[in-house]
XYZ file of C-alpha atoms in Angstrom:
291
model
C 4.190 -9.343 9.391
C 4.125 -5.635 8.536
C 7.875 -5.136 8.536
C 9.901 -5.059 5.341
C 8.416 -4.613 1.867
C 4.756 -5.200 1.102
C 3.745 -4.338 -2.469
C 0.442 -2.515 -2.750
C -0.709 -4.757 -5.572
C -2.591 -3.526 -8.615
C -5.829 -5.281 -9.522
C -5.529 -6.780 -13.025
C -8.673 -6.805 -15.152
C -9.614 -8.979 -18.123
C -10.797 -7.518 -21.427
C -14.316 -8.222 -20.162
C -13.630 -6.024 -17.109
C -13.674 -8.833 -14.580
C -10.988 -9.713 -12.053
C -8.084 -11.419 -13.818
C -7.587 -14.254 -11.351
C -4.675 -15.828 -13.218
C -2.985 -12.464 -13.640
C -3.341 -11.635 -9.956
C -1.834 -14.968 -8.967
C 1.110 -14.456 -11.335
C 1.694 -10.949 -9.989
C 1.787 -12.306 -6.438
C 4.274 -14.988 -7.496
C 6.445 -12.322 -9.138
C 6.428 -10.248 -5.951
C 7.251 -13.285 -3.825
C 10.196 -14.100 -6.093
C 11.425 -10.594 -5.264
C 11.608 -11.600 -1.572
C 8.819 -9.341 -0.310
C 7.600 -9.929 3.228
C 3.878 -9.681 2.431
C 1.383 -8.280 -0.059
C -1.407 -5.725 0.208
C -4.553 -6.035 -1.886
C -7.532 -3.752 -2.435
C -5.713 -0.559 -1.559
C -5.521 2.658 -3.542
C -3.133 1.024 -6.029
C -5.622 -1.833 -6.384
C -8.348 0.561 -7.572
C -10.493 -0.257 -4.555
C -12.663 2.787 -5.252
C -14.069 1.147 -8.382
C -14.286 -2.442 -7.129
C -17.735 -3.678 -6.217
C -18.084 -5.201 -2.763
C -18.214 -8.661 -4.337
C -15.062 -7.974 -6.367
C -13.311 -6.580 -3.293
C -14.008 -9.818 -1.445
C -13.027 -11.886 -4.489
C -9.586 -10.265 -4.704
C -8.980 -10.885 -1.001
C -10.058 -14.521 -1.359
C -7.760 -15.112 -4.334
C -4.764 -13.557 -2.608
C -5.235 -15.491 0.624
C -5.674 -18.729 -1.312
C -2.525 -18.440 -3.408
C -0.015 -16.292 -1.494
C 2.865 -17.800 0.445
C 3.432 -14.572 2.365
C 1.066 -12.697 4.700
C -1.831 -10.959 2.970
C -2.959 -7.580 4.249
C -6.384 -6.625 2.927
C -7.472 -3.075 2.323
C -10.865 -2.873 4.022
C -11.437 0.831 4.563
C -14.505 2.843 3.654
C -16.070 6.181 4.466
C -18.991 4.143 5.780
C -18.116 2.583 9.135
C -20.590 -0.281 8.737
C -19.161 -1.194 5.337
C -15.594 -1.058 6.681
C -16.619 -3.431 9.469
C -18.195 -5.794 6.949
C -15.138 -5.823 4.708
C -12.760 -6.287 7.632
C -14.829 -9.183 8.975
C -14.694 -10.788 5.553
C -10.913 -10.380 5.432
C -10.619 -12.080 8.806
C -12.911 -14.937 7.799
C -11.027 -15.373 4.506
C -7.761 -15.800 6.390
C -6.034 -12.481 5.769
C -3.184 -11.786 8.160
C -4.249 -8.194 8.736
C -6.280 -5.274 7.456
C -5.210 -1.886 6.113
C -7.886 0.665 6.966
C -7.862 4.093 5.352
C -9.318 7.065 7.193
C -12.814 8.010 6.012
C -12.606 10.013 2.808
C -15.027 12.800 1.879
C -16.814 12.779 5.275
C -13.897 14.488 7.108
C -15.016 13.417 10.608
C -13.816 15.250 13.697
C -11.371 13.672 16.154
C -14.089 11.881 18.103
C -15.549 10.517 14.868
C -12.184 9.220 13.690
C -11.499 7.469 16.984
C -14.981 5.945 17.035
C -14.670 4.773 13.420
C -11.401 2.932 13.920
C -12.316 1.603 17.376
C -15.565 0.155 16.043
C -13.691 -1.700 13.299
C -10.990 -2.931 15.677
C -13.533 -4.228 18.179
C -15.393 -6.155 15.477
C -12.402 -8.377 14.624
C -9.322 -9.957 16.141
C -6.892 -9.583 13.239
C -4.298 -6.809 13.433
C -5.202 -3.490 11.858
C -2.909 -0.948 10.237
C -4.195 2.605 9.955
C -3.709 4.341 6.623
C -3.071 8.083 6.584
C -3.019 9.552 3.072
C -4.412 13.093 3.182
C -3.840 13.661 -0.549
C -6.552 11.048 -1.140
C -8.867 11.554 1.814
C -8.732 15.320 2.212
C -7.843 14.924 5.877
C -4.603 14.329 7.759
C -5.245 12.089 10.776
C -4.239 14.261 13.753
C -1.260 13.124 15.793
C -3.326 12.927 18.984
C -5.846 10.651 17.273
C -3.102 8.274 16.105
C -1.586 8.310 19.589
C -4.944 7.384 21.120
C -5.668 4.650 18.577
C -2.220 3.106 19.129
C -3.403 2.112 22.607
C -5.968 -0.298 21.126
C -4.522 -3.815 21.208
C -5.137 -4.889 17.619
C -4.335 -1.540 16.014
C -0.686 -2.332 15.476
C 0.657 0.322 13.141
C 0.152 2.966 10.511
C 0.926 3.366 6.843
C 2.046 6.986 6.934
C 1.685 8.670 3.553
C 1.372 12.318 4.464
C 4.761 12.976 2.882
C 6.048 14.457 6.132
C 9.068 12.930 7.821
C 8.403 15.226 10.772
C 4.889 13.764 11.137
C 6.286 10.224 11.009
C 8.898 11.145 13.603
C 6.271 12.519 15.959
C 4.135 9.385 15.581
C 7.122 7.186 16.458
C 7.992 9.448 19.391
C 4.437 9.418 20.745
C 3.948 5.642 20.445
C 7.262 4.386 21.793
C 5.516 2.815 24.768
C 3.092 0.909 22.525
C 3.593 -2.119 20.269
C 3.054 0.110 17.245
C 4.868 0.259 13.926
C 5.186 3.052 11.387
C 5.662 2.027 7.779
C 6.252 4.319 4.842
C 3.420 4.896 2.399
C 5.724 6.775 0.027
C 8.356 4.776 -1.858
C 10.735 7.703 -2.083
C 10.674 8.233 1.687
C 11.362 4.614 2.632
C 15.043 5.096 3.464
C 14.682 8.385 5.382
C 11.687 7.022 7.284
C 13.564 3.875 8.270
C 16.430 6.050 9.489
C 14.137 7.466 12.194
C 12.587 4.142 13.176
C 10.166 3.168 10.424
C 9.791 -0.562 9.777
C 9.587 -0.687 5.973
C 7.240 0.275 3.159
C 3.899 -0.544 1.605
C 5.166 -0.005 -1.889
C 3.933 0.831 -5.378
C 7.302 0.405 -7.088
C 7.610 -3.109 -5.619
C 4.973 -4.229 -8.120
C 7.688 -4.014 -10.749
C 11.066 -4.090 -8.917
C 10.302 -6.024 -5.717
C 13.827 -7.374 -5.579
C 15.466 -3.946 -5.531
C 13.141 -2.550 -2.875
C 13.604 -5.676 -0.754
C 17.372 -5.388 -1.054
C 17.206 -1.722 -0.034
C 15.235 -2.461 3.144
C 17.315 -5.531 3.991
C 20.566 -3.639 3.480
C 19.459 -0.907 5.842
C 18.349 -3.440 8.477
C 21.740 -5.143 8.208
C 23.554 -1.857 8.790
C 24.751 -1.544 5.191
C 23.615 2.027 4.670
C 25.913 2.488 1.676
C 24.102 -0.198 -0.312
C 20.720 1.009 0.899
C 21.511 4.539 -0.241
C 22.825 3.280 -3.594
C 19.590 1.371 -4.219
C 17.526 4.372 -3.099
C 19.071 6.548 -5.795
C 19.012 3.727 -8.345
C 15.224 3.382 -8.232
C 14.427 7.031 -7.430
C 13.867 8.053 -11.091
C 11.343 5.221 -11.555
C 9.561 6.153 -8.335
C 9.194 9.742 -9.548
C 7.940 8.524 -12.918
C 5.324 6.357 -11.228
C 3.793 9.436 -9.631
C 3.760 11.802 -12.601
C 0.054 10.962 -12.823
C -2.531 9.589 -10.431
C -1.607 6.202 -8.992
C -2.165 3.501 -10.330
C -2.138 4.960 -13.859
C 1.677 4.865 -14.314
C 2.299 1.567 -12.497
C -0.275 -0.259 -14.624
C 1.352 1.177 -17.735
C 4.812 0.129 -16.502
C 3.642 -3.401 -15.758
C 2.150 -3.733 -19.220
C 5.418 -2.504 -20.727
C 7.470 -5.211 -19.019
C 4.962 -7.988 -19.639
C 3.367 -8.279 -16.219
C -0.386 -8.578 -15.732
C -2.200 -5.267 -15.451
C -4.877 -4.677 -18.048
C -6.940 -1.552 -18.407
C -7.794 1.127 -15.875
C -11.345 1.523 -14.701
C -13.009 4.858 -15.396
C -12.752 7.587 -14.357
C -9.029 6.829 -14.616
C -7.655 7.175 -18.143
C -4.463 5.905 -19.831
C -1.176 7.669 -19.230
C -0.090 10.546 -21.458
C 2.348 9.919 -24.296
C 4.958 12.114 -22.629
C 4.859 10.226 -19.344
C 4.719 6.889 -21.145
C 8.062 7.770 -22.762
C 9.468 8.760 -19.381
C 8.485 5.363 -17.949
C 10.093 3.563 -20.882
C 13.374 5.407 -20.337
C 13.360 4.690 -16.581
C 12.603 1.004 -17.125
C 15.363 0.745 -19.701
C 17.748 2.413 -17.271
C 17.020 -0.302 -14.715
C 17.352 -3.099 -17.233
C 13.644 -3.961 -17.048
C 13.218 -3.222 -20.769
C 15.524 -3.800 -23.697
């Protein structure tokens, strides 16, 4: 279920700052029409840091209820007990798996990291994907910790977003004897990561061009590296534009521009700058997403 393209969905808000249920459902339908293999909710792109616990659970419930593809729920926290609670809820709601970020701010040692993830894994039966994104957490999960966690039956993979192909390569090398998958957490590294054994991408850009990212991954899996490379360079300018500012600021702006459901950003995030807004417009026009 974690192979291929899984958009890391934004969380759309109403003008009253509540979860836009209809908008979320329409965004999922749009992604599914782009032939994605699953969807991820309540991750970094979904503004999980500013969702209340009740809202977090609400988004998971909506996605599981309406999606026709597997739903992976972001359930991480820097509080182990809260991460367990959220992951249990995801399992009870019917999510196909959980994406669990490493504890941010706390910066636990190796023993603490292993204990944190093991405690969550032992509390549920659904598959768990680790999430390594040191730019957000302030800590790169050490290779030896990932190698140890890969031995746990229901820890089945990692979203690797350190930006290091070498790190991804070492993870794949060290877990070859385990049933463990490495998926890209950086859109721009999807193709190079798949070339060394990665299984796909948990994608920001797939919120807006799910079809192109799906075609890229499918082309590579079918041995058509020429098409995969062509699509990589075709969407590369948009990927760069989507990370000119903190995610999900640009992707929410881009979705609004093309008429998808996004809504406002929750503070402390602020709207995109005029300069980067213009850059997004040009990239979207270049892809035919805007007239």
